[in-house]
XYZ file of C-alpha atoms in Angstrom:
481
model
C 93.944 52.238 64.493
C 95.188 48.786 65.326
C 98.635 50.165 65.582
C 97.695 52.750 68.338
C 95.888 50.024 70.490
C 98.904 48.105 70.656
C 100.910 51.354 71.832
C 98.285 51.614 74.612
C 98.097 47.850 75.416
C 102.295 47.629 75.995
C 102.622 51.029 78.135
C 99.677 49.652 80.396
C 101.113 46.210 80.466
C 104.835 47.446 81.438
C 103.166 49.691 84.324
C 101.238 46.685 85.667
C 104.395 44.750 85.818
C 106.389 47.369 87.731
C 103.602 48.334 89.866
C 102.535 44.471 90.880
C 106.348 43.925 91.843
C 106.470 47.097 94.003
C 103.072 46.350 95.651
C 104.020 42.831 96.535
C 107.061 44.177 98.205
C 105.412 46.870 100.112
C 102.110 45.129 100.847
C 100.391 48.207 99.512
C 97.838 48.573 96.874
C 98.934 49.547 93.386
C 97.985 52.676 91.386
C 98.150 52.940 87.753
C 98.259 56.049 85.430
C 96.425 55.596 82.149
C 98.480 57.215 79.407
C 96.588 58.207 76.075
C 99.546 57.933 73.511
C 97.349 57.886 70.249
C 96.045 61.084 68.758
C 92.464 61.805 69.824
C 89.935 59.905 67.584
C 87.135 61.949 65.849
C 83.671 61.744 67.211
C 82.618 60.110 64.099
C 85.222 57.552 64.769
C 84.355 57.010 68.570
C 80.755 56.687 67.550
C 81.672 54.068 65.178
C 83.578 51.981 67.644
C 81.192 52.488 70.107
C 78.512 50.701 67.569
C 80.752 47.941 66.949
C 81.328 47.201 70.747
C 77.651 47.361 71.292
C 76.958 44.923 68.279
C 79.452 42.726 69.949
C 78.154 42.983 73.577
C 74.596 42.416 72.379
C 75.549 39.366 70.302
C 77.177 37.805 73.494
C 73.804 38.788 75.071
C 71.726 37.051 72.821
C 74.003 34.216 72.860
C 73.419 33.753 76.801
C 69.668 34.236 76.400
C 69.550 31.360 73.859
C 71.380 29.131 76.091
C 69.088 29.606 79.054
C 65.954 29.773 77.334
C 63.726 26.969 77.993
C 61.598 27.031 75.004
C 60.909 28.689 71.618
C 57.958 28.835 69.086
C 57.504 29.069 65.396
C 53.813 29.951 63.762
C 52.252 26.953 62.348
C 49.150 27.165 60.075
C 47.185 25.020 57.406
C 48.206 24.746 53.893
C 44.684 23.923 52.597
C 44.133 27.343 51.193
C 47.052 26.586 48.755
C 45.318 23.297 47.623
C 47.839 21.242 49.721
C 47.148 19.043 52.829
C 50.460 20.064 54.386
C 51.082 22.311 57.423
C 53.489 25.390 56.863
C 55.801 26.798 59.509
C 57.587 30.035 59.382
C 61.399 29.744 59.343
C 64.239 32.247 59.165
C 67.631 31.014 58.381
C 70.701 32.717 57.396
C 72.568 35.835 58.512
C 71.249 38.590 57.761
C 67.963 36.141 58.350
C 65.988 35.355 55.324
C 62.239 34.599 55.959
C 60.758 31.238 54.425
C 57.609 29.263 54.552
C 58.317 25.432 54.983
C 56.354 22.345 55.228
C 56.418 21.091 58.898
C 57.238 17.272 58.422
C 57.804 14.581 61.186
C 58.974 12.315 58.376
C 61.884 14.258 57.044
C 65.492 14.264 58.407
C 66.563 17.124 56.052
C 65.509 20.592 56.270
C 66.031 22.430 52.842
C 64.981 25.344 51.204
C 64.831 26.457 47.473
C 68.060 27.954 46.654
C 68.783 30.689 44.302
C 72.168 29.796 42.988
C 73.093 26.136 41.039
C 74.970 24.213 43.219
C 78.949 24.664 42.555
C 79.227 21.162 41.567
C 76.247 19.186 39.844
C 75.615 15.874 41.937
C 76.279 13.028 40.213
C 75.363 9.384 40.085
C 71.612 10.065 41.035
C 68.827 8.544 39.153
C 66.910 11.091 37.230
C 63.989 12.851 38.844
C 60.623 13.083 36.569
C 60.726 16.634 35.357
C 62.526 18.428 37.931
C 61.580 21.883 38.388
C 64.023 24.779 39.002
C 63.921 26.611 42.155
C 61.464 29.352 42.187
C 63.064 32.869 42.046
C 60.097 34.292 43.906
C 61.435 33.443 47.280
C 64.989 31.686 47.506
C 67.546 31.218 49.750
C 70.705 33.109 48.926
C 73.955 31.367 50.591
C 76.204 34.100 49.126
C 74.167 36.614 51.100
C 74.653 34.686 54.546
C 77.535 35.435 56.555
C 76.983 32.026 58.607
C 76.465 29.701 55.508
C 79.172 27.157 55.406
C 78.777 24.300 52.766
C 79.887 20.785 53.984
C 82.678 19.121 51.667
C 81.689 16.209 49.783
C 84.872 14.446 51.208
C 84.100 15.181 54.863
C 82.988 12.369 57.318
C 79.662 14.268 57.804
C 78.816 13.731 54.013
C 80.012 10.339 53.691
C 78.676 8.871 57.056
C 76.144 11.304 58.691
C 73.952 12.086 55.519
C 72.357 8.952 54.254
C 70.789 10.656 51.506
C 74.156 12.192 50.205
C 75.506 11.226 47.032
C 78.619 9.370 46.225
C 80.285 11.616 43.728
C 83.077 13.814 44.691
C 84.837 15.529 41.746
C 87.303 17.229 44.328
C 87.467 17.183 48.170
C 86.503 20.764 48.328
C 83.315 20.074 46.509
C 80.007 20.742 48.455
C 78.177 17.507 49.550
C 75.288 16.779 47.175
C 72.004 15.195 47.782
C 68.911 13.584 45.840
C 66.532 13.344 48.828
C 63.499 11.279 47.820
C 60.097 10.970 49.518
C 57.732 7.887 50.017
C 54.873 9.829 47.760
C 57.530 9.877 44.942
C 58.634 13.588 45.266
C 62.321 14.483 45.584
C 64.784 17.421 46.125
C 68.376 17.730 44.869
C 71.197 20.219 45.768
C 74.033 20.870 48.063
C 74.205 20.607 51.982
C 75.706 22.964 54.610
C 75.167 24.721 57.718
C 73.764 27.953 58.760
C 71.979 29.665 61.632
C 68.238 29.699 62.361
C 66.934 32.953 63.764
C 64.524 32.683 66.643
C 62.482 35.334 68.795
C 62.762 35.514 72.149
C 59.435 36.681 74.300
C 59.623 39.085 77.191
C 59.414 42.617 78.087
C 61.863 43.594 75.156
C 61.942 42.318 71.856
C 65.057 40.238 71.417
C 66.287 37.296 69.007
C 68.835 34.584 69.119
C 70.807 32.361 66.742
C 70.406 28.390 66.649
C 73.779 27.563 65.262
C 74.997 24.442 63.142
C 71.539 23.811 61.560
C 72.045 21.147 58.647
C 70.436 22.847 55.498
C 69.949 21.689 52.202
C 70.202 23.991 49.246
C 67.732 22.621 46.819
C 68.240 23.735 43.094
C 65.755 21.470 41.628
C 62.612 19.352 42.759
C 59.336 17.765 42.075
C 56.276 17.394 44.226
C 52.916 19.310 44.384
C 53.321 20.282 48.001
C 56.657 21.875 47.129
C 54.933 24.423 44.722
C 53.155 26.183 47.608
C 56.193 26.188 50.001
C 59.676 26.881 50.162
C 61.062 23.870 51.265
C 60.925 21.438 54.385
C 61.571 21.763 58.056
C 62.622 18.348 59.229
C 61.181 17.216 62.527
C 62.129 13.522 61.932
C 64.126 11.427 64.496
C 67.618 11.916 63.503
C 70.659 13.462 64.867
C 70.918 15.946 61.969
C 66.983 16.871 61.912
C 66.193 20.436 62.936
C 63.814 18.916 65.649
C 66.775 17.033 67.070
C 69.131 19.815 67.040
C 66.494 22.277 68.615
C 65.168 19.977 71.007
C 68.537 19.075 72.287
C 69.085 22.700 73.339
C 65.622 23.046 74.634
C 64.532 20.231 77.141
C 64.652 17.274 74.726
C 61.050 17.814 73.452
C 59.045 19.503 70.838
C 55.486 20.101 70.271
C 52.656 21.198 67.778
C 49.051 21.657 67.342
C 47.324 21.401 64.214
C 44.528 23.624 63.568
C 41.505 22.282 61.599
C 42.877 21.696 57.992
C 40.008 23.813 56.687
C 40.499 26.615 58.805
C 40.834 30.207 57.707
C 44.071 31.131 56.280
C 45.069 33.478 59.234
C 44.093 30.637 61.866
C 47.806 30.167 63.373
C 48.980 27.681 66.218
C 52.667 27.043 66.929
C 55.364 24.516 66.758
C 57.380 24.609 69.877
C 60.668 23.542 71.304
C 61.025 23.131 74.657
C 58.376 22.495 77.597
C 54.952 23.490 76.439
C 53.091 25.282 79.115
C 49.916 23.509 78.241
C 51.369 20.294 79.552
C 53.001 22.082 82.646
C 51.757 23.557 85.772
C 54.666 26.226 85.640
C 54.232 29.685 83.796
C 56.894 30.251 81.407
C 59.728 32.693 82.551
C 60.989 35.751 80.949
C 63.691 33.765 79.562
C 61.296 31.588 77.582
C 61.618 31.985 73.674
C 58.520 32.450 71.475
C 57.310 34.071 68.352
C 54.045 34.938 70.100
C 53.705 38.560 70.386
C 51.306 37.995 73.454
C 51.875 36.125 76.555
C 51.628 32.193 76.853
C 47.732 31.120 77.596
C 47.292 29.902 81.209
C 48.978 26.578 81.510
C 46.869 23.476 82.410
C 48.280 20.895 84.870
C 50.023 17.612 83.294
C 47.379 15.466 84.908
C 44.600 17.604 83.890
C 41.605 15.651 82.000
C 42.237 14.695 78.607
C 46.004 15.103 78.763
C 47.219 11.485 77.869
C 50.631 9.778 77.144
C 52.112 6.585 75.651
C 55.670 5.479 75.123
C 57.220 6.910 71.867
C 58.898 4.127 69.953
C 62.157 5.460 68.458
C 63.074 2.399 66.561
C 65.914 2.259 63.849
C 63.681 0.460 61.559
C 61.114 3.252 61.258
C 63.672 6.201 61.420
C 63.265 8.743 60.839
C 59.610 8.440 61.711
C 58.166 8.470 65.231
C 56.256 5.292 66.100
C 53.697 4.326 68.713
C 52.439 1.068 70.091
C 48.801 0.690 68.790
C 46.629 -1.971 70.986
C 43.626 -1.546 68.647
C 40.934 0.669 67.266
C 37.283 0.775 68.460
C 34.241 2.008 66.676
C 31.110 3.073 68.853
C 32.798 1.565 71.830
C 33.288 -1.923 70.266
C 36.976 -3.091 69.612
C 37.434 -4.481 66.189
C 38.993 -7.758 65.250
C 42.356 -6.681 63.716
C 45.482 -8.919 63.691
C 47.947 -8.026 66.648
C 50.619 -8.520 63.676
C 49.189 -5.361 62.039
C 50.659 -3.333 64.973
C 53.792 -5.062 65.346
C 57.151 -3.982 63.774
C 58.731 -7.303 64.317
C 56.112 -8.945 62.231
C 56.130 -6.215 59.151
C 53.510 -4.116 60.950
C 53.690 -0.981 63.139
C 52.125 2.383 63.369
C 53.622 5.906 62.974
C 52.598 9.464 63.398
C 53.254 11.642 60.315
C 52.622 15.334 59.938
C 53.465 15.319 56.411
C 50.633 12.978 55.326
C 47.299 14.247 55.063
C 45.055 11.083 55.312
C 45.556 8.421 57.646
C 46.648 5.087 55.961
C 45.751 1.770 57.365
C 47.365 -1.575 56.585
C 44.924 -3.764 54.613
C 43.530 -5.700 57.609
C 42.939 -2.659 59.884
C 41.549 -0.597 56.987
C 39.013 -3.273 56.126
C 37.735 -3.593 59.741
C 37.337 -0.173 60.428
C 35.482 1.038 56.994
C 33.228 -1.898 57.382
C 32.418 -0.839 60.925
C 31.834 2.900 60.081
C 30.148 2.143 56.771
C 27.637 -0.153 58.561
C 26.323 2.926 60.635
C 26.135 5.056 57.534
C 24.462 2.458 55.318
C 21.090 4.740 55.210
C 22.717 7.297 53.114
C 23.070 7.437 49.419
C 26.478 6.426 48.004
C 28.377 8.691 45.608
C 31.524 7.984 43.879
C 34.795 10.474 44.608
C 38.407 9.477 43.977
C 40.518 8.892 45.784
C 38.096 7.653 48.454
C 36.281 4.238 48.746
C 33.216 5.328 50.791
C 31.418 8.780 50.149
C 27.781 9.647 50.757
C 25.465 12.330 49.774
C 25.122 14.307 53.032
C 22.390 16.694 51.673
C 18.686 16.206 52.532
C 15.928 17.105 49.898
C 15.511 20.552 51.813
C 19.066 21.357 50.963
C 20.446 21.085 54.592
C 22.984 18.463 55.914
C 21.461 15.460 56.903
C 21.381 14.925 60.596
C 23.105 11.754 60.912
C 24.788 10.882 64.080
C 28.431 9.544 63.582
C 30.003 6.614 65.652
C 33.094 7.433 67.730
C 36.195 6.209 66.465
C 39.229 5.629 68.997
C 42.747 4.456 68.518
C 44.022 2.459 71.718
C 47.560 3.116 72.431
C 49.965 1.356 74.909
C 49.602 2.617 78.399
C 45.780 2.993 78.217
C 45.827 6.102 76.168
C 43.065 6.782 73.693
C 43.138 9.151 70.687
C 39.513 10.207 70.155
C 39.414 12.631 67.338
C 36.440 14.761 66.246
C 34.351 12.926 63.756
C 35.198 15.595 61.161
C 38.741 14.001 61.325
C 37.624 10.449 59.843
C 34.360 11.449 58.104
C 35.854 14.442 56.078
C 34.119 17.023 54.047
C 35.222 16.043 50.484
C 32.862 18.407 48.462
C 29.933 20.601 49.280
C 27.062 18.105 50.513
C 29.523 14.903 50.395
C 31.423 13.536 53.158
C 33.684 10.586 52.672
C 35.596 8.074 55.143
C 38.633 9.729 55.255
C 40.899 6.785 55.321
C 43.344 5.067 52.833
C 44.068 1.434 52.340
C 47.596 0.592 52.768
C 49.741 -2.579 51.798
C 50.294 -5.340 54.043
C 52.808 -6.139 55.335
C 53.411 -2.374 55.887
C 53.395 0.249 58.268
C 49.974 2.262 59.251
C 50.309 6.078 59.211
C 48.366 8.493 61.521
C 48.234 11.308 59.306
C 47.895 15.092 60.004
C 43.876 15.254 59.647
C 43.501 12.548 62.324
C 45.887 14.613 64.528
C 44.099 18.143 63.954
C 42.692 19.646 66.973
C 45.201 17.802 69.382
C 47.998 19.140 70.942
C 50.971 16.695 70.573
C 54.275 16.707 72.670
C 57.240 14.577 71.425
C 59.490 13.962 74.329
C 62.733 12.622 72.836
C 64.463 12.519 76.103
C 62.381 10.421 77.794
C 60.749 8.753 74.987
C 57.081 9.600 75.652
C 54.196 10.967 73.413
C 51.765 13.415 75.240
C 48.421 14.404 73.547
C 45.439 16.539 74.425
C 42.336 17.934 72.818
C 42.954 21.558 71.786
C 41.164 24.173 69.469
C 44.847 25.068 68.738
C 44.366 28.704 68.119
C 45.723 31.474 70.512
């Protein structure tokens, strides 16, 4: 087939040279006779060639659509039904696409999935993991089944300089780059890293899909950690040049956003993780080129200056990477600003505050924690205390009649730079810990040390991380569409 095509091309090219010379001399137009020198192909061959050509045309169309789309979104849901405090996102990677359920983590810079095959070279020079579990065969990535998977060589500059979690061992230059990724809670993942394509669904009149290429992806062959038992891996939303968030945001407006439903919401309650401008913060409706996993049109957008939409500078400091830091000015309870040393919120003095979607309970450095729980517990002093780990302050919320006690809860507010305030619903800081029992849902952290605004305190708010302009926007929302 290839030989016959070359004959046709050569004949047409020769005719073109002769005709152009003749036309140039006479000033007239040129006319070519198309010659079919190859034997006629069968209808089956023609149909097959047409399918190949249409696949090529379609792929070019999907590429252009991905390049011009302004945003895309992925379904996001609470993992409480699995016994974890994480939020899960549905993610499709590889060619053909393989579906996974990953932890959405703003504190991670490596996206990884549980991998079917063992790494071609076992990572060395890594301290031992406590009883690592092999990747579950139930839903695992098959790199050998993906046409777009490409391992990163351990001898490459990317492995040695751009991946801070990579291992030093490199038996041969061609060996894949190994990693031993450790989390602050003691969990870990080990495997090899490569690049692949993620599939995103485009909204509009017709169902279309596009590829986000060059996604750094870890192929995890062993791991430990409770949250990883219910998920297939981690989607990295941290601030890093290799994270999925940075890769996707750079293509879609330099920003991403998420809305966390109530962590105790029903299993089918779904919100979205969006890359690109979020219509809830814009007065413009999304165009036909907007990419989304939603089957229905986006809800009517609210103006950026609408009541409840607030913003504060996003602190992208190398000392807190890959976490996103914010400048906290103080915390108030029932309208009273608490006496907390300024150093607690100052990175320069060993403090600071970050937002972390991968941490459930909010952790406050010791001086802040003690001030906040003292103010809250003072207003709950009339309720019977009960003991329940891991909380310090829990209360029996059931009256003698068996109904919940009608005790008003004081308003807690976190004050950010720029006069922005986070005023979470009371259930986000006095949480339901057991039937008839509520606890102050905060944890004490070390001092000096960072304070962490966890996902329960973030719930029922829409958060937009504008990396391009270093700005954090947020507003109250039920998060369900």
